[in-house]
């Protein structure tokens, strides 16, 4: 028997995030790294063939301010 799906939003791990998108596709993938060097390595590796956006650092359910790397606030679904 299945229960109803959770309404609570998913939480992100503390760390650094990069968003990778294939040109011409609407699908985006967020990649995670524990440290800044790993995040920059991911961005460098995928930037040759993909569109890469550095999201920045996420800690305690909040984005840490990093200037232009700060992601836009996401809208919550009305329940």
PDB file of N, CA and C in Angstrom:
ATOM      1  N   UNK A   1       0.840  -1.163   0.000  1.00  0.00           N
ATOM      2  CA  UNK A   1       0.000   0.000   0.000  1.00  0.00           C
ATOM      3  C   UNK A   1       0.895   1.240   0.000  1.00  0.00           C
ATOM      4  N   UNK A   2       0.527   2.219  -0.801  1.00  0.00           N
ATOM      5  CA  UNK A   2       1.315   3.438  -0.894  1.00  0.00           C
ATOM      6  C   UNK A   2       0.656   4.559  -0.111  1.00  0.00           C
ATOM      7  N   UNK A   3       1.484   5.417   0.481  1.00  0.00           N
ATOM      8  CA  UNK A   3       0.979   6.584   1.180  1.00  0.00           C
ATOM      9  C   UNK A   3       0.971   7.793   0.253  1.00  0.00           C
ATOM     10  N   UNK A   4       0.538   8.900   0.766  1.00  0.00           N
ATOM     11  CA  UNK A   4       0.523  10.105  -0.059  1.00  0.00           C
ATOM     12  C   UNK A   4       1.924  10.702  -0.120  1.00  0.00           C
ATOM     13  N   UNK A   5       2.236  11.430  -1.178  1.00  0.00           N
ATOM     14  CA  UNK A   5       3.568  12.009  -1.301  1.00  0.00           C
ATOM     15  C   UNK A   5       3.790  13.144  -0.299  1.00  0.00           C
ATOM     16  N   UNK A   6       5.021  13.350   0.051  1.00  0.00           N
ATOM     17  CA  UNK A   6       5.376  14.382   1.009  1.00  0.00           C
ATOM     18  C   UNK A   6       5.178  15.768   0.410  1.00  0.00           C
ATOM     19  N   UNK A   7       4.695  16.704   1.202  1.00  0.00           N
ATOM     20  CA  UNK A   7       4.529  18.091   0.763  1.00  0.00           C
ATOM     21  C   UNK A   7       5.719  18.940   1.171  1.00  0.00           C
ATOM     22  N   UNK A   8       6.552  18.411   2.035  1.00  0.00           N
ATOM     23  CA  UNK A   8       7.710  19.137   2.515  1.00  0.00           C
ATOM     24  C   UNK A   8       8.746  19.248   1.396  1.00  0.00           C
ATOM     25  N   UNK A   9       9.287  20.456   1.137  1.00  0.00           N
ATOM     26  CA  UNK A   9      10.281  20.585   0.067  1.00  0.00           C
ATOM     27  C   UNK A   9      11.562  19.830   0.406  1.00  0.00           C
ATOM     28  N   UNK A  10      12.245  19.329  -0.631  1.00  0.00           N
ATOM     29  CA  UNK A  10      13.482  18.600  -0.410  1.00  0.00           C
ATOM     30  C   UNK A  10      14.575  19.558   0.033  1.00  0.00           C
ATOM     31  N   UNK A  11      15.446  19.091   0.908  1.00  0.00           N
ATOM     32  CA  UNK A  11      16.539  19.902   1.418  1.00  0.00           C
ATOM     33  C   UNK A  11      17.811  19.569   0.661  1.00  0.00           C
ATOM     34  N   UNK A  12      18.620  20.588   0.422  1.00  0.00           N
ATOM     35  CA  UNK A  12      19.907  20.399  -0.239  1.00  0.00           C
ATOM     36  C   UNK A  12      20.989  20.184   0.812  1.00  0.00           C
ATOM     37  N   UNK A  13      22.006  19.405   0.453  1.00  0.00           N
ATOM     38  CA  UNK A  13      23.152  19.202   1.335  1.00  0.00           C
ATOM     39  C   UNK A  13      23.945  20.503   1.450  1.00  0.00           C
ATOM     40  N   UNK A  14      24.674  20.660   2.533  1.00  0.00           N
ATOM     41  CA  UNK A  14      25.581  21.796   2.668  1.00  0.00           C
ATOM     42  C   UNK A  14      26.760  21.569   1.733  1.00  0.00           C
ATOM     43  N   UNK A  15      27.080  22.569   0.927  1.00  0.00           N
ATOM     44  CA  UNK A  15      28.195  22.447  -0.007  1.00  0.00           C
ATOM     45  C   UNK A  15      28.058  23.428  -1.147  1.00  0.00           C
ATOM     46  N   UNK A  16      28.728  23.142  -2.247  1.00  0.00           N
ATOM     47  CA  UNK A  16      28.789  24.025  -3.404  1.00  0.00           C
ATOM     48  C   UNK A  16      28.066  23.381  -4.579  1.00  0.00           C
ATOM     49  N   UNK A  17      27.311  24.192  -5.336  1.00  0.00           N
ATOM     50  CA  UNK A  17      26.478  23.671  -6.414  1.00  0.00           C
ATOM     51  C   UNK A  17      26.772  24.352  -7.747  1.00  0.00           C
ATOM     52  N   UNK A  18      26.676  23.553  -8.812  1.00  0.00           N
ATOM     53  CA  UNK A  18      26.825  24.010 -10.191  1.00  0.00           C
ATOM     54  C   UNK A  18      25.612  23.482 -10.950  1.00  0.00           C
ATOM     55  N   UNK A  19      25.030  24.323 -11.816  1.00  0.00           N
ATOM     56  CA  UNK A  19      23.907  23.893 -12.638  1.00  0.00           C
ATOM     57  C   UNK A  19      24.406  23.692 -14.063  1.00  0.00           C
ATOM     58  N   UNK A  20      24.154  22.528 -14.642  1.00  0.00           N
ATOM     59  CA  UNK A  20      24.635  22.162 -15.971  1.00  0.00           C
ATOM     60  C   UNK A  20      23.436  21.927 -16.880  1.00  0.00           C
ATOM     61  N   UNK A  21      23.476  22.525 -18.080  1.00  0.00           N
ATOM     62  CA  UNK A  21      22.371  22.413 -19.033  1.00  0.00           C
ATOM     63  C   UNK A  21      22.938  22.135 -20.417  1.00  0.00           C
ATOM     64  N   UNK A  22      22.323  21.205 -21.140  1.00  0.00           N
ATOM     65  CA  UNK A  22      22.703  20.930 -22.512  1.00  0.00           C
ATOM     66  C   UNK A  22      22.078  22.000 -23.401  1.00  0.00           C
ATOM     67  N   UNK A  23      22.858  22.642 -24.291  1.00  0.00           N
ATOM     68  CA  UNK A  23      22.286  23.672 -25.161  1.00  0.00           C
ATOM     69  C   UNK A  23      21.130  23.107 -25.992  1.00  0.00           C
ATOM     70  N   UNK A  24      20.028  23.864 -26.073  1.00  0.00           N
ATOM     71  CA  UNK A  24      18.874  23.420 -26.827  1.00  0.00           C
ATOM     72  C   UNK A  24      17.920  22.548 -26.036  1.00  0.00           C
ATOM     73  N   UNK A  25      18.289  22.191 -24.843  1.00  0.00           N
ATOM     74  CA  UNK A  25      17.449  21.350 -24.003  1.00  0.00           C
ATOM     75  C   UNK A  25      16.954  22.175 -22.823  1.00  0.00           C
ATOM     76  N   UNK A  26      15.780  21.881 -22.349  1.00  0.00           N
ATOM     77  CA  UNK A  26      15.243  22.597 -21.199  1.00  0.00           C
ATOM     78  C   UNK A  26      15.616  21.955 -19.879  1.00  0.00           C
ATOM     79  N   UNK A  27      16.247  20.780 -19.929  1.00  0.00           N
ATOM     80  CA  UNK A  27      16.557  20.038 -18.707  1.00  0.00           C
ATOM     81  C   UNK A  27      17.856  20.536 -18.073  1.00  0.00           C
ATOM     82  N   UNK A  28      17.790  20.839 -16.774  1.00  0.00           N
ATOM     83  CA  UNK A  28      18.964  21.286 -16.028  1.00  0.00           C
ATOM     84  C   UNK A  28      19.274  20.257 -14.941  1.00  0.00           C
ATOM     85  N   UNK A  29      20.563  20.114 -14.637  1.00  0.00           N
ATOM     86  CA  UNK A  29      21.004  19.193 -13.593  1.00  0.00           C
ATOM     87  C   UNK A  29      21.880  19.970 -12.621  1.00  0.00           C
ATOM     88  N   UNK A  30      21.587  19.833 -11.322  1.00  0.00           N
ATOM     89  CA  UNK A  30      22.428  20.471 -10.312  1.00  0.00           C
ATOM     90  C   UNK A  30      23.448  19.451  -9.831  1.00  0.00           C
ATOM     91  N   UNK A  31      24.720  19.860  -9.833  1.00  0.00           N
ATOM     92  CA  UNK A  31      25.793  18.991  -9.359  1.00  0.00           C
ATOM     93  C   UNK A  31      26.367  19.576  -8.074  1.00  0.00           C
ATOM     94  N   UNK A  32      26.749  18.685  -7.178  1.00  0.00           N
ATOM     95  CA  UNK A  32      27.162  19.044  -5.831  1.00  0.00           C
ATOM     96  C   UNK A  32      28.627  18.712  -5.602  1.00  0.00           C
ATOM     97  N   UNK A  33      29.305  19.572  -4.841  1.00  0.00           N
ATOM     98  CA  UNK A  33      30.670  19.300  -4.420  1.00  0.00           C
ATOM     99  C   UNK A  33      30.838  19.744  -2.970  1.00  0.00           C
ATOM    100  N   UNK A  34      31.701  19.064  -2.249  1.00  0.00           N
ATOM    101  CA  UNK A  34      31.934  19.388  -0.849  1.00  0.00           C
ATOM    102  C   UNK A  34      32.735  20.676  -0.702  1.00  0.00           C
ATOM    103  N   UNK A  35      33.654  20.931  -1.642  1.00  0.00           N
ATOM    104  CA  UNK A  35      34.510  22.112  -1.505  1.00  0.00           C
ATOM    105  C   UNK A  35      34.502  22.965  -2.782  1.00  0.00           C
ATOM    106  N   UNK A  36      34.999  24.194  -2.667  1.00  0.00           N
ATOM    107  CA  UNK A  36      35.015  25.151  -3.774  1.00  0.00           C
ATOM    108  C   UNK A  36      35.864  24.650  -4.941  1.00  0.00           C
ATOM    109  N   UNK A  37      36.984  24.013  -4.661  1.00  0.00           N
ATOM    110  CA  UNK A  37      37.856  23.510  -5.728  1.00  0.00           C
ATOM    111  C   UNK A  37      37.135  22.456  -6.570  1.00  0.00           C
ATOM    112  N   UNK A  38      36.384  21.586  -5.919  1.00  0.00           N
ATOM    113  CA  UNK A  38      35.614  20.576  -6.637  1.00  0.00           C
ATOM    114  C   UNK A  38      34.543  21.205  -7.506  1.00  0.00           C
ATOM    115  N   UNK A  39      33.891  22.259  -6.996  1.00  0.00           N
ATOM    116  CA  UNK A  39      32.878  22.961  -7.765  1.00  0.00           C
ATOM    117  C   UNK A  39      33.488  23.588  -9.016  1.00  0.00           C
ATOM    118  N   UNK A  40      34.647  24.214  -8.871  1.00  0.00           N
ATOM    119  CA  UNK A  40      35.309  24.831 -10.017  1.00  0.00           C
ATOM    120  C   UNK A  40      35.788  23.784 -11.020  1.00  0.00           C
ATOM    121  N   UNK A  41      36.199  22.620 -10.537  1.00  0.00           N
ATOM    122  CA  UNK A  41      36.615  21.530 -11.428  1.00  0.00           C
ATOM    123  C   UNK A  41      35.422  21.016 -12.246  1.00  0.00           C
ATOM    124  N   UNK A  42      34.267  20.877 -11.609  1.00  0.00           N
ATOM    125  CA  UNK A  42      33.054  20.464 -12.327  1.00  0.00           C
ATOM    126  C   UNK A  42      32.712  21.493 -13.395  1.00  0.00           C
ATOM    127  N   UNK A  43      32.762  22.775 -13.029  1.00  0.00           N
ATOM    128  CA  UNK A  43      32.443  23.840 -13.985  1.00  0.00           C
ATOM    129  C   UNK A  43      33.417  23.824 -15.166  1.00  0.00           C
ATOM    130  N   UNK A  44      34.693  23.626 -14.900  1.00  0.00           N
ATOM    131  CA  UNK A  44      35.694  23.603 -15.969  1.00  0.00           C
ATOM    132  C   UNK A  44      35.484  22.403 -16.890  1.00  0.00           C
ATOM    133  N   UNK A  45      35.209  21.246 -16.304  1.00  0.00           N
ATOM    134  CA  UNK A  45      35.063  20.011 -17.074  1.00  0.00           C
ATOM    135  C   UNK A  45      33.859  20.064 -18.023  1.00  0.00           C
ATOM    136  N   UNK A  46      32.735  20.587 -17.552  1.00  0.00           N
ATOM    137  CA  UNK A  46      31.521  20.580 -18.358  1.00  0.00           C
ATOM    138  C   UNK A  46      31.360  21.814 -19.238  1.00  0.00           C
ATOM    139  N   UNK A  47      32.142  22.864 -19.023  1.00  0.00           N
ATOM    140  CA  UNK A  47      31.948  24.112 -19.767  1.00  0.00           C
ATOM    141  C   UNK A  47      32.303  23.995 -21.244  1.00  0.00           C
ATOM    142  N   UNK A  48      33.039  22.967 -21.655  1.00  0.00           N
ATOM    143  CA  UNK A  48      33.401  22.826 -23.065  1.00  0.00           C
ATOM    144  C   UNK A  48      32.203  22.432 -23.928  1.00  0.00           C
ATOM    145  N   UNK A  49      31.272  21.641 -23.385  1.00  0.00           N
ATOM    146  CA  UNK A  49      30.145  21.161 -24.196  1.00  0.00           C
ATOM    147  C   UNK A  49      28.786  21.551 -23.639  1.00  0.00           C
ATOM    148  N   UNK A  50      28.717  22.078 -22.420  1.00  0.00           N
ATOM    149  CA  UNK A  50      27.438  22.384 -21.773  1.00  0.00           C
ATOM    150  C   UNK A  50      27.406  23.840 -21.323  1.00  0.00           C
ATOM    151  N   UNK A  51      26.193  24.321 -21.017  1.00  0.00           N
ATOM    152  CA  UNK A  51      26.028  25.636 -20.401  1.00  0.00           C
ATOM    153  C   UNK A  51      26.125  25.440 -18.893  1.00  0.00           C
ATOM    154  N   UNK A  52      27.069  26.134 -18.257  1.00  0.00           N
ATOM    155  CA  UNK A  52      27.332  25.945 -16.831  1.00  0.00           C
ATOM    156  C   UNK A  52      27.014  27.229 -16.074  1.00  0.00           C
ATOM    157  N   UNK A  53      26.260  27.111 -14.977  1.00  0.00           N
ATOM    158  CA  UNK A  53      25.970  28.227 -14.085  1.00  0.00           C
ATOM    159  C   UNK A  53      26.449  27.850 -12.696  1.00  0.00           C
ATOM    160  N   UNK A  54      27.332  28.650 -12.126  1.00  0.00           N
ATOM    161  CA  UNK A  54      27.801  28.398 -10.764  1.00  0.00           C
ATOM    162  C   UNK A  54      26.767  28.960  -9.804  1.00  0.00           C
ATOM    163  N   UNK A  55      26.143  28.086  -9.048  1.00  0.00           N
ATOM    164  CA  UNK A  55      25.080  28.484  -8.127  1.00  0.00           C
ATOM    165  C   UNK A  55      25.664  29.082  -6.841  1.00  0.00           C
ATOM    166  N   UNK A  56      26.781  28.548  -6.365  1.00  0.00           N
ATOM    167  CA  UNK A  56      27.406  29.057  -5.160  1.00  0.00           C
ATOM    168  C   UNK A  56      27.308  28.069  -4.011  1.00  0.00           C
ATOM    169  N   UNK A  57      27.472  28.597  -2.798  1.00  0.00           N
ATOM    170  CA  UNK A  57      27.490  27.759  -1.603  1.00  0.00           C
ATOM    171  C   UNK A  57      26.117  27.748  -0.942  1.00  0.00           C
ATOM    172  N   UNK A  58      25.713  26.573  -0.495  1.00  0.00           N
ATOM    173  CA  UNK A  58      24.455  26.383   0.208  1.00  0.00           C
ATOM    174  C   UNK A  58      24.777  25.829   1.587  1.00  0.00           C
ATOM    175  N   UNK A  59      24.306  26.532   2.629  1.00  0.00           N
ATOM    176  CA  UNK A  59      24.597  26.089   3.992  1.00  0.00           C
ATOM    177  C   UNK A  59      23.384  26.356   4.879  1.00  0.00           C
ATOM    178  N   UNK A  60      22.978  25.392   5.656  1.00  0.00           N
ATOM    179  CA  UNK A  60      21.858  25.498   6.590  1.00  0.00           C
ATOM    180  C   UNK A  60      20.586  25.985   5.904  1.00  0.00           C
ATOM    181  N   UNK A  61      20.256  25.383   4.761  1.00  0.00           N
ATOM    182  CA  UNK A  61      19.050  25.697   3.992  1.00  0.00           C
ATOM    183  C   UNK A  61      19.020  27.123   3.455  1.00  0.00           C
ATOM    184  N   UNK A  62      20.172  27.775   3.309  1.00  0.00           N
ATOM    185  CA  UNK A  62      20.231  29.123   2.760  1.00  0.00           C
ATOM    186  C   UNK A  62      21.409  29.217   1.799  1.00  0.00           C
ATOM    187  N   UNK A  63      21.233  30.031   0.743  1.00  0.00           N
ATOM    188  CA  UNK A  63      22.327  30.297  -0.183  1.00  0.00           C
ATOM    189  C   UNK A  63      23.202  31.385   0.421  1.00  0.00           C
ATOM    190  N   UNK A  64      24.508  31.141   0.443  1.00  0.00           N
ATOM    191  CA  UNK A  64      25.468  32.114   0.952  1.00  0.00           C
ATOM    192  C   UNK A  64      25.729  33.110  -0.169  1.00  0.00           C
ATOM    193  N   UNK A  65      25.670  34.391   0.125  1.00  0.00           N
ATOM    194  CA  UNK A  65      25.811  35.436  -0.886  1.00  0.00           C
ATOM    195  C   UNK A  65      27.179  35.370  -1.553  1.00  0.00           C
ATOM    196  N   UNK A  66      27.174  35.312  -2.888  1.00  0.00           N
ATOM    197  CA  UNK A  66      28.416  35.308  -3.656  1.00  0.00           C
ATOM    198  C   UNK A  66      28.300  36.225  -4.860  1.00  0.00           C
ATOM    199  N   UNK A  67      27.596  37.347  -4.717  1.00  0.00           N
ATOM    200  CA  UNK A  67      27.481  38.310  -5.811  1.00  0.00           C
ATOM    201  C   UNK A  67      26.614  37.809  -6.937  1.00  0.00           C
ATOM    202  N   UNK A  68      27.145  37.821  -8.165  1.00  0.00           N
ATOM    203  CA  UNK A  68      26.358  37.447  -9.345  1.00  0.00           C
ATOM    204  C   UNK A  68      26.056  35.950  -9.382  1.00  0.00           C
ATOM    205  N   UNK A  69      26.754  35.146  -8.585  1.00  0.00           N
ATOM    206  CA  UNK A  69      26.519  33.709  -8.557  1.00  0.00           C
ATOM    207  C   UNK A  69      25.272  33.347  -7.754  1.00  0.00           C
ATOM    208  N   UNK A  70      24.690  34.331  -7.061  1.00  0.00           N
ATOM    209  CA  UNK A  70      23.526  34.073  -6.226  1.00  0.00           C
ATOM    210  C   UNK A  70      22.337  33.663  -7.089  1.00  0.00           C
ATOM    211  N   UNK A  71      21.750  32.482  -6.858  1.00  0.00           N
ATOM    212  CA  UNK A  71      20.602  32.056  -7.656  1.00  0.00           C
ATOM    213  C   UNK A  71      19.359  32.851  -7.313  1.00  0.00           C
ATOM    214  N   UNK A  72      18.420  32.919  -8.246  1.00  0.00           N
ATOM    215  CA  UNK A  72      17.155  33.595  -8.007  1.00  0.00           C
ATOM    216  C   UNK A  72      16.340  32.762  -7.031  1.00  0.00           C
ATOM    217  N   UNK A  73      15.509  33.437  -6.256  1.00  0.00           N
ATOM    218  CA  UNK A  73      14.654  32.737  -5.288  1.00  0.00           C
ATOM    219  C   UNK A  73      13.660  31.871  -6.047  1.00  0.00           C
ATOM    220  N   UNK A  74      13.462  30.674  -5.573  1.00  0.00           N
ATOM    221  CA  UNK A  74      12.521  29.754  -6.213  1.00  0.00           C
ATOM    222  C   UNK A  74      11.148  29.934  -5.583  1.00  0.00           C
ATOM    223  N   UNK A  75      10.117  29.908  -6.415  1.00  0.00           N
ATOM    224  CA  UNK A  75       8.762  30.052  -5.921  1.00  0.00           C
ATOM    225  C   UNK A  75       8.295  28.719  -5.318  1.00  0.00           C
ATOM    226  N   UNK A  76       7.585  28.801  -4.211  1.00  0.00           N
ATOM    227  CA  UNK A  76       7.036  27.619  -3.577  1.00  0.00           C
ATOM    228  C   UNK A  76       5.673  27.326  -4.193  1.00  0.00           C
ATOM    229  N   UNK A  77       5.344  26.052  -4.345  1.00  0.00           N
ATOM    230  CA  UNK A  77       4.016  25.668  -4.843  1.00  0.00           C
ATOM    231  C   UNK A  77       2.981  25.947  -3.773  1.00  0.00           C
ATOM    232  N   UNK A  78       1.854  26.491  -4.196  1.00  0.00           N
ATOM    233  CA  UNK A  78       0.759  26.702  -3.268  1.00  0.00           C
ATOM    234  C   UNK A  78       0.071  25.369  -3.012  1.00  0.00           C
ATOM    235  N   UNK A  79      -0.167  25.079  -1.739  1.00  0.00           N
ATOM    236  CA  UNK A  79      -0.790  23.783  -1.442  1.00  0.00           C
ATOM    237  C   UNK A  79      -2.233  23.895  -1.091  1.00  0.00           C
TER     238      UNK A  79
END
